[in-house]
Amino acid sequence: MAHDHPHPPGPLADASVRTARESDAPAVGLVQATVFREAYAGVLPGEVVDGFEPQAFASAWRRSLASPPSGVYRLLVACAGEQVVGFASIGPSQDPDASPETGELSVLGVHPQARRSGHGSRLLNAAVDTLRGAGAEALSTWVLAEDEATRAFLMTAGLHPDGAFRDRVVSPDGTTAREVRLVADITAPPPA
C-alpha cells in the first residue's frame, strides 16, 4: 500500500543566527556560564569559576538588551530550531590602538553539546556582516592564550595574531589570565 506524504522528509531542526531579544537572556546566560566554566577551568581559581552563574549572565544581558548602548553593539544568537545554542557579542573595538573602523568580537560561545554543527561559523559570519555593514574594515578579538581550540577555530576562519597580548586580573586575589589578540581585514572583496 502506498503512503502519500504531504511533506517530504527533511531535517527536523533548522539552524539560524538572529539578533537577540530580551527573552533570549536566560538561554544566553546558560550557554555563557557553560562555555566560561569550560574555558576557564584550570585557568582561574575554582571559586571564581564556580561564580559563573547562568542567572548573573542572564541579568546582565537582559539589562543590556533592554537599554542597548548606542552604536553598532549587538548580541547575536545561534539557534537550532527555536533553541538558543550559541551567542556572539560585537561592537566597536575598545583597544586604545584601534582605528575607528575596527569592530570587536567581544565574546563568542557555542554550547558544548551543539558544537561541530556550524553554529560558530554562522555566528562569526553574521558578526562580520553586521560590523562590515556598519562601516568596519577590520575585526579584532581577544582569546585566552590557553584556549587553543577557540584560537584554532578563529585562525581557520581567517583571523591571525598581531602580537598584542594582555594580562587581565580575573579574581579578587589578583590572579591574571593572558589573552592574545587576533585580527582580520573584513573589507569586502572587490567584485569579480
mmCIF file of N, CA and C in Angstrom, residues 20-124:
data_model
loop_
_atom_site.group_PDB
_atom_site.id
_atom_site.type_symbol
_atom_site.label_atom_id
_atom_site.label_comp_id
_atom_site.label_asym_id
_atom_site.label_seq_id
_atom_site.Cartn_x
_atom_site.Cartn_y
_atom_site.Cartn_z
ATOM 1 N N ALA A 20 19.562 39.001 19.110
ATOM 2 C CA ALA A 20 18.935 38.538 20.352
ATOM 3 C C ALA A 20 17.798 39.454 20.769
ATOM 4 N N ARG A 21 16.842 38.839 21.475
ATOM 5 C CA ARG A 21 15.722 39.554 22.089
ATOM 6 C C ARG A 21 15.882 39.440 23.605
ATOM 7 N N GLU A 22 15.213 40.309 24.341
ATOM 8 C CA GLU A 22 15.287 40.242 25.806
ATOM 9 C C GLU A 22 14.928 38.857 26.314
ATOM 10 N N SER A 23 13.962 38.208 25.683
ATOM 11 C CA SER A 23 13.522 36.881 26.127
ATOM 12 C C SER A 23 14.597 35.810 25.927
ATOM 13 N N ASP A 24 15.659 36.117 25.177
ATOM 14 C CA ASP A 24 16.760 35.170 24.975
ATOM 15 C C ASP A 24 17.771 35.198 26.118
ATOM 16 N N ALA A 25 17.683 36.187 27.002
ATOM 17 C CA ALA A 25 18.700 36.367 28.041
ATOM 18 C C ALA A 25 18.932 35.113 28.892
ATOM 19 N N PRO A 26 17.893 34.391 29.355
ATOM 20 C CA PRO A 26 18.168 33.189 30.153
ATOM 21 C C PRO A 26 18.949 32.122 29.372
ATOM 22 N N ALA A 27 18.609 31.917 28.121
ATOM 23 C CA ALA A 27 19.317 30.912 27.315
ATOM 24 C C ALA A 27 20.755 31.338 27.065
ATOM 25 N N VAL A 28 20.972 32.623 26.788
ATOM 26 C CA VAL A 28 22.336 33.121 26.574
ATOM 27 C C VAL A 28 23.134 32.981 27.867
ATOM 28 N N GLY A 29 22.512 33.300 28.999
ATOM 29 C CA GLY A 29 23.184 33.160 30.293
ATOM 30 C C GLY A 29 23.614 31.726 30.556
ATOM 31 N N LEU A 30 22.760 30.770 30.232
ATOM 32 C CA LEU A 30 23.092 29.356 30.422
ATOM 33 C C LEU A 30 24.258 28.943 29.520
ATOM 34 N N VAL A 31 24.207 29.337 28.250
ATOM 35 C CA VAL A 31 25.297 28.993 27.323
ATOM 36 C C VAL A 31 26.594 29.647 27.789
ATOM 37 N N GLN A 32 26.535 30.934 28.171
ATOM 38 C CA GLN A 32 27.749 31.628 28.594
ATOM 39 C C GLN A 32 28.347 30.985 29.837
ATOM 40 N N ALA A 33 27.528 30.661 30.822
ATOM 41 C CA ALA A 33 28.050 30.037 32.040
ATOM 42 C C ALA A 33 28.714 28.701 31.707
ATOM 43 N N THR A 34 28.088 27.907 30.865
ATOM 44 C CA THR A 34 28.643 26.601 30.485
ATOM 45 C C THR A 34 29.961 26.764 29.744
ATOM 46 N N VAL A 35 29.992 27.664 28.777
ATOM 47 C CA VAL A 35 31.203 27.895 27.975
ATOM 48 C C VAL A 35 32.326 28.469 28.838
ATOM 49 N N PHE A 36 32.008 29.445 29.694
ATOM 50 C CA PHE A 36 33.034 30.061 30.530
ATOM 51 C C PHE A 36 33.577 29.083 31.562
ATOM 52 N N ARG A 37 32.712 28.270 32.156
ATOM 53 C CA ARG A 37 33.196 27.279 33.121
ATOM 54 C C ARG A 37 34.198 26.335 32.452
ATOM 55 N N GLU A 38 33.886 25.922 31.239
ATOM 56 C CA GLU A 38 34.782 25.033 30.491
ATOM 57 C C GLU A 38 36.092 25.746 30.128
ATOM 58 N N ALA A 39 35.975 26.956 29.600
ATOM 59 C CA ALA A 39 37.153 27.684 29.122
ATOM 60 C C ALA A 39 38.102 28.084 30.252
ATOM 61 N N TYR A 40 37.548 28.452 31.409
ATOM 62 C CA TYR A 40 38.371 28.980 32.491
ATOM 63 C C TYR A 40 38.761 27.949 33.541
ATOM 64 N N ALA A 41 38.236 26.713 33.437
ATOM 65 C CA ALA A 41 38.625 25.651 34.379
ATOM 66 C C ALA A 41 40.127 25.431 34.250
ATOM 67 N N GLY A 42 40.836 25.438 35.351
ATOM 68 C CA GLY A 42 42.281 25.254 35.311
ATOM 69 C C GLY A 42 43.050 26.545 35.047
ATOM 70 N N VAL A 43 42.345 27.598 34.629
ATOM 71 C CA VAL A 43 42.976 28.895 34.387
ATOM 72 C C VAL A 43 42.724 29.805 35.590
ATOM 73 N N LEU A 44 41.515 29.747 36.109
ATOM 74 C CA LEU A 44 41.119 30.579 37.242
ATOM 75 C C LEU A 44 40.922 29.717 38.481
ATOM 76 N N PRO A 45 40.990 30.323 39.652
ATOM 77 C CA PRO A 45 40.690 29.562 40.871
ATOM 78 C C PRO A 45 39.263 28.999 40.797
ATOM 79 N N GLY A 46 39.066 27.826 41.400
ATOM 80 C CA GLY A 46 37.769 27.161 41.368
ATOM 81 C C GLY A 46 36.618 28.004 41.855
ATOM 82 N N GLU A 47 36.861 28.808 42.901
ATOM 83 C CA GLU A 47 35.762 29.621 43.430
ATOM 84 C C GLU A 47 35.331 30.699 42.435
ATOM 85 N N VAL A 48 36.241 31.156 41.595
ATOM 86 C CA VAL A 48 35.877 32.127 40.559
ATOM 87 C C VAL A 48 35.050 31.434 39.479
ATOM 88 N N VAL A 49 35.508 30.262 39.034
ATOM 89 C CA VAL A 49 34.775 29.504 38.012
ATOM 90 C C VAL A 49 33.385 29.133 38.538
ATOM 91 N N ASP A 50 33.300 28.755 39.810
ATOM 92 C CA ASP A 50 32.003 28.413 40.405
ATOM 93 C C ASP A 50 31.050 29.606 40.395
ATOM 94 N N GLY A 51 31.588 30.807 40.346
ATOM 95 C CA GLY A 51 30.765 32.014 40.324
ATOM 96 C C GLY A 51 30.150 32.329 38.971
ATOM 97 N N PHE A 52 30.498 31.577 37.947
ATOM 98 C CA PHE A 52 29.913 31.791 36.614
ATOM 99 C C PHE A 52 28.514 31.189 36.603
ATOM 100 N N GLU A 53 27.548 31.981 37.022
ATOM 101 C CA GLU A 53 26.170 31.526 37.173
ATOM 102 C C GLU A 53 25.306 31.997 36.005
ATOM 103 N N PRO A 54 24.483 31.102 35.456
ATOM 104 C CA PRO A 54 23.599 31.488 34.344
ATOM 105 C C PRO A 54 22.732 32.706 34.660
ATOM 106 N N GLN A 55 22.193 32.780 35.889
ATOM 107 C CA GLN A 55 21.293 33.880 36.242
ATOM 108 C C GLN A 55 22.008 35.226 36.220
ATOM 109 N N ALA A 56 23.260 35.252 36.680
ATOM 110 C CA ALA A 56 24.010 36.514 36.692
ATOM 111 C C ALA A 56 24.283 36.988 35.266
ATOM 112 N N PHE A 57 24.714 36.067 34.397
ATOM 113 C CA PHE A 57 24.940 36.442 32.999
ATOM 114 C C PHE A 57 23.626 36.867 32.349
ATOM 115 N N ALA A 58 22.546 36.121 32.612
ATOM 116 C CA ALA A 58 21.243 36.449 32.026
ATOM 117 C C ALA A 58 20.785 37.839 32.444
ATOM 118 N N SER A 59 20.974 38.184 33.720
ATOM 119 C CA SER A 59 20.572 39.518 34.195
ATOM 120 C C SER A 59 21.338 40.617 33.470
ATOM 121 N N ALA A 60 22.639 40.409 33.302
ATOM 122 C CA ALA A 60 23.451 41.413 32.599
ATOM 123 C C ALA A 60 22.994 41.562 31.152
ATOM 124 N N TRP A 61 22.737 40.438 30.479
ATOM 125 C CA TRP A 61 22.291 40.512 29.074
ATOM 126 C C TRP A 61 20.906 41.138 28.992
ATOM 127 N N ARG A 62 20.021 40.816 29.915
ATOM 128 C CA ARG A 62 18.671 41.385 29.891
ATOM 129 C C ARG A 62 18.745 42.901 30.008
ATOM 130 N N ARG A 63 19.583 43.401 30.942
ATOM 131 C CA ARG A 63 19.742 44.857 31.087
ATOM 132 C C ARG A 63 20.302 45.475 29.808
ATOM 133 N N SER A 64 21.299 44.833 29.232
ATOM 134 C CA SER A 64 21.924 45.356 28.016
ATOM 135 C C SER A 64 20.939 45.373 26.846
ATOM 136 N N LEU A 65 20.134 44.312 26.741
ATOM 137 C CA LEU A 65 19.160 44.250 25.643
ATOM 138 C C LEU A 65 18.005 45.219 25.844
ATOM 139 N N ALA A 66 17.644 45.482 27.107
ATOM 140 C CA ALA A 66 16.554 46.413 27.406
ATOM 141 C C ALA A 66 16.972 47.857 27.124
ATOM 142 N N SER A 67 18.228 48.174 27.390
ATOM 143 C CA SER A 67 18.756 49.525 27.164
ATOM 144 C C SER A 67 20.093 49.414 26.443
ATOM 145 N N PRO A 68 20.050 49.082 25.150
ATOM 146 C CA PRO A 68 21.312 48.877 24.438
ATOM 147 C C PRO A 68 22.116 50.165 24.307
ATOM 148 N N PRO A 69 23.446 50.028 24.359
ATOM 149 C CA PRO A 69 24.274 51.208 24.132
ATOM 150 C C PRO A 69 24.095 51.688 22.687
ATOM 151 N N SER A 70 24.352 52.965 22.464
ATOM 152 C CA SER A 70 24.229 53.462 21.090
ATOM 153 C C SER A 70 25.408 52.943 20.271
ATOM 154 N N GLY A 71 25.218 52.895 18.992
ATOM 155 C CA GLY A 71 26.267 52.394 18.107
ATOM 156 C C GLY A 71 25.954 50.998 17.617
ATOM 157 N N VAL A 72 26.977 50.323 17.153
ATOM 158 C CA VAL A 72 26.796 49.038 16.494
ATOM 159 C C VAL A 72 26.895 47.847 17.455
ATOM 160 N N TYR A 73 26.684 48.070 18.732
ATOM 161 C CA TYR A 73 26.698 46.963 19.685
ATOM 162 C C TYR A 73 25.536 46.025 19.376
ATOM 163 N N ARG A 74 25.828 44.730 19.282
ATOM 164 C CA ARG A 74 24.788 43.737 19.006
ATOM 165 C C ARG A 74 25.094 42.456 19.770
ATOM 166 N N LEU A 75 24.038 41.779 20.173
ATOM 167 C CA LEU A 75 24.136 40.429 20.687
ATOM 168 C C LEU A 75 23.422 39.554 19.665
ATOM 169 N N LEU A 76 24.164 38.630 19.089
ATOM 170 C CA LEU A 76 23.626 37.700 18.102
ATOM 171 C C LEU A 76 23.482 36.337 18.761
ATOM 172 N N VAL A 77 22.456 35.588 18.369
ATOM 173 C CA VAL A 77 22.288 34.245 18.904
ATOM 174 C C VAL A 77 22.195 33.241 17.758
ATOM 175 N N ALA A 78 22.793 32.076 18.000
ATOM 176 C CA ALA A 78 22.682 30.944 17.075
ATOM 177 C C ALA A 78 21.588 30.040 17.624
ATOM 178 N N CYS A 79 20.733 29.583 16.733
ATOM 179 C CA CYS A 79 19.613 28.746 17.140
ATOM 180 C C CYS A 79 19.617 27.432 16.380
ATOM 181 N N ALA A 80 19.259 26.372 17.088
ATOM 182 C CA ALA A 80 18.942 25.083 16.483
ATOM 183 C C ALA A 80 17.437 24.977 16.646
ATOM 184 N N GLY A 81 16.715 25.188 15.570
ATOM 185 C CA GLY A 81 15.266 25.345 15.680
ATOM 186 C C GLY A 81 15.004 26.613 16.461
ATOM 187 N N GLU A 82 14.261 26.508 17.543
ATOM 188 C CA GLU A 82 13.984 27.678 18.394
ATOM 189 C C GLU A 82 14.953 27.789 19.566
ATOM 190 N N GLN A 83 15.776 26.770 19.786
ATOM 191 C CA GLN A 83 16.673 26.724 20.945
ATOM 192 C C GLN A 83 17.946 27.534 20.714
ATOM 193 N N VAL A 84 18.241 28.478 21.607
ATOM 194 C CA VAL A 84 19.495 29.238 21.550
ATOM 195 C C VAL A 84 20.620 28.312 22.000
ATOM 196 N N VAL A 85 21.616 28.134 21.113
ATOM 197 C CA VAL A 85 22.740 27.240 21.415
ATOM 198 C C VAL A 85 24.089 27.956 21.387
ATOM 199 N N GLY A 86 24.097 29.226 20.995
ATOM 200 C CA GLY A 86 25.340 29.980 20.940
ATOM 201 C C GLY A 86 25.054 31.466 20.888
ATOM 202 N N PHE A 87 26.100 32.255 21.088
ATOM 203 C CA PHE A 87 25.927 33.704 21.068
ATOM 204 C C PHE A 87 27.245 34.375 20.694
ATOM 205 N N ALA A 88 27.117 35.586 20.187
ATOM 206 C CA ALA A 88 28.279 36.429 19.883
ATOM 207 C C ALA A 88 27.902 37.866 20.204
ATOM 208 N N SER A 89 28.829 38.566 20.839
ATOM 209 C CA SER A 89 28.627 39.973 21.156
ATOM 210 C C SER A 89 29.659 40.776 20.369
ATOM 211 N N ILE A 90 29.171 41.824 19.701
ATOM 212 C CA ILE A 90 30.055 42.661 18.882
ATOM 213 C C ILE A 90 29.831 44.130 19.199
ATOM 214 N N GLY A 91 30.817 44.916 18.812
ATOM 215 C CA GLY A 91 30.735 46.361 18.978
ATOM 216 C C GLY A 91 32.002 46.986 18.435
ATOM 217 N N PRO A 92 32.162 48.279 18.626
ATOM 218 C CA PRO A 92 33.399 48.923 18.221
ATOM 219 C C PRO A 92 34.548 48.438 19.105
ATOM 220 N N SER A 93 35.730 48.392 18.565
ATOM 221 C CA SER A 93 36.887 47.961 19.348
ATOM 222 C C SER A 93 37.130 48.930 20.493
ATOM 223 N N GLN A 94 37.464 48.373 21.650
ATOM 224 C CA GLN A 94 37.773 49.171 22.830
ATOM 225 C C GLN A 94 39.282 49.352 23.018
ATOM 226 N N ASP A 95 40.065 48.800 22.085
ATOM 227 C CA ASP A 95 41.522 48.879 22.206
ATOM 228 C C ASP A 95 42.015 50.285 21.901
ATOM 229 N N PRO A 96 42.910 50.825 22.740
ATOM 230 C CA PRO A 96 43.395 52.189 22.525
ATOM 231 C C PRO A 96 44.145 52.362 21.205
ATOM 232 N N ASP A 97 44.711 51.282 20.659
ATOM 233 C CA ASP A 97 45.467 51.401 19.405
ATOM 234 C C ASP A 97 44.625 51.091 18.170
ATOM 235 N N ALA A 98 43.310 50.900 18.344
ATOM 236 C CA ALA A 98 42.442 50.538 17.216
ATOM 237 C C ALA A 98 41.986 51.776 16.459
ATOM 238 N N SER A 99 41.819 51.598 15.158
ATOM 239 C CA SER A 99 41.255 52.677 14.346
ATOM 240 C C SER A 99 39.741 52.710 14.585
ATOM 241 N N PRO A 100 39.090 53.826 14.243
ATOM 242 C CA PRO A 100 37.628 53.902 14.405
ATOM 243 C C PRO A 100 36.890 52.886 13.519
ATOM 244 N N GLU A 101 37.562 52.338 12.524
ATOM 245 C CA GLU A 101 36.944 51.372 11.612
ATOM 246 C C GLU A 101 37.160 49.928 12.069
ATOM 247 N N THR A 102 37.579 49.732 13.320
ATOM 248 C CA THR A 102 37.805 48.377 13.828
ATOM 249 C C THR A 102 36.640 47.952 14.709
ATOM 250 N N GLY A 103 36.029 46.837 14.321
ATOM 251 C CA GLY A 103 34.975 46.239 15.130
ATOM 252 C C GLY A 103 35.574 45.158 16.009
ATOM 253 N N GLU A 104 34.879 44.846 17.096
ATOM 254 C CA GLU A 104 35.399 43.841 18.026
ATOM 255 C C GLU A 104 34.362 42.755 18.273
ATOM 256 N N LEU A 105 34.838 41.536 18.230
ATOM 257 C CA LEU A 105 34.066 40.387 18.670
ATOM 258 C C LEU A 105 34.442 40.214 20.135
ATOM 259 N N SER A 106 33.560 40.670 21.047
ATOM 260 C CA SER A 106 33.937 40.657 22.460
ATOM 261 C C SER A 106 33.762 39.286 23.090
ATOM 262 N N VAL A 107 32.840 38.486 22.590
ATOM 263 C CA VAL A 107 32.682 37.121 23.087
ATOM 264 C C VAL A 107 31.944 36.294 22.030
ATOM 265 N N LEU A 108 32.347 35.043 21.920
ATOM 266 C CA LEU A 108 31.705 34.077 21.018
ATOM 267 C C LEU A 108 31.676 32.755 21.763
ATOM 268 N N GLY A 109 30.510 32.160 21.876
ATOM 269 C CA GLY A 109 30.412 30.883 22.569
ATOM 270 C C GLY A 109 29.314 30.013 21.996
ATOM 271 N N VAL A 110 29.584 28.720 21.903
ATOM 272 C CA VAL A 110 28.601 27.730 21.471
ATOM 273 C C VAL A 110 28.576 26.635 22.528
ATOM 274 N N HIS A 111 27.383 26.247 22.948
ATOM 275 C CA HIS A 111 27.233 25.210 23.964
ATOM 276 C C HIS A 111 27.967 23.948 23.507
ATOM 277 N N PRO A 112 28.706 23.280 24.402
ATOM 278 C CA PRO A 112 29.476 22.096 24.010
ATOM 279 C C PRO A 112 28.650 21.028 23.288
ATOM 280 N N GLN A 113 27.396 20.864 23.652
ATOM 281 C CA GLN A 113 26.560 19.846 23.004
ATOM 282 C C GLN A 113 26.105 20.249 21.605
ATOM 283 N N ALA A 114 26.330 21.505 21.221
ATOM 284 C CA ALA A 114 25.898 21.983 19.906
ATOM 285 C C ALA A 114 27.082 22.292 18.986
ATOM 286 N N ARG A 115 28.273 21.968 19.414
ATOM 287 C CA ARG A 115 29.449 22.276 18.594
ATOM 288 C C ARG A 115 29.572 21.328 17.413
ATOM 289 N N ARG A 116 30.383 21.753 16.459
ATOM 290 C CA ARG A 116 30.648 20.995 15.237
ATOM 291 C C ARG A 116 29.404 20.845 14.374
ATOM 292 N N SER A 117 28.518 21.833 14.479
ATOM 293 C CA SER A 117 27.304 21.856 13.659
ATOM 294 C C SER A 117 27.219 23.138 12.836
ATOM 295 N N GLY A 118 28.285 23.943 12.840
ATOM 296 C CA GLY A 118 28.315 25.167 12.048
ATOM 297 C C GLY A 118 27.832 26.417 12.762
ATOM 298 N N HIS A 119 27.400 26.286 14.013
ATOM 299 C CA HIS A 119 26.868 27.462 14.722
ATOM 300 C C HIS A 119 27.929 28.537 14.921
ATOM 301 N N GLY A 120 29.147 28.153 15.292
ATOM 302 C CA GLY A 120 30.214 29.134 15.480
ATOM 303 C C GLY A 120 30.535 29.877 14.191
ATOM 304 N N SER A 121 30.594 29.145 13.092
ATOM 305 C CA SER A 121 30.869 29.778 11.792
ATOM 306 C C SER A 121 29.748 30.725 11.392
ATOM 307 N N ARG A 122 28.498 30.317 11.610
ATOM 308 C CA ARG A 122 27.371 31.200 11.278
ATOM 309 C C ARG A 122 27.409 32.457 12.135
ATOM 310 N N LEU A 123 27.723 32.305 13.436
ATOM 311 C CA LEU A 123 27.823 33.483 14.308
ATOM 312 C C LEU A 123 28.937 34.417 13.847
ATOM 313 N N LEU A 124 30.096 33.851 13.534
ATOM 314 C CA LEU A 124 31.223 34.676 13.107
ATOM 315 C C LEU A 124 30.895 35.398 11.792
#
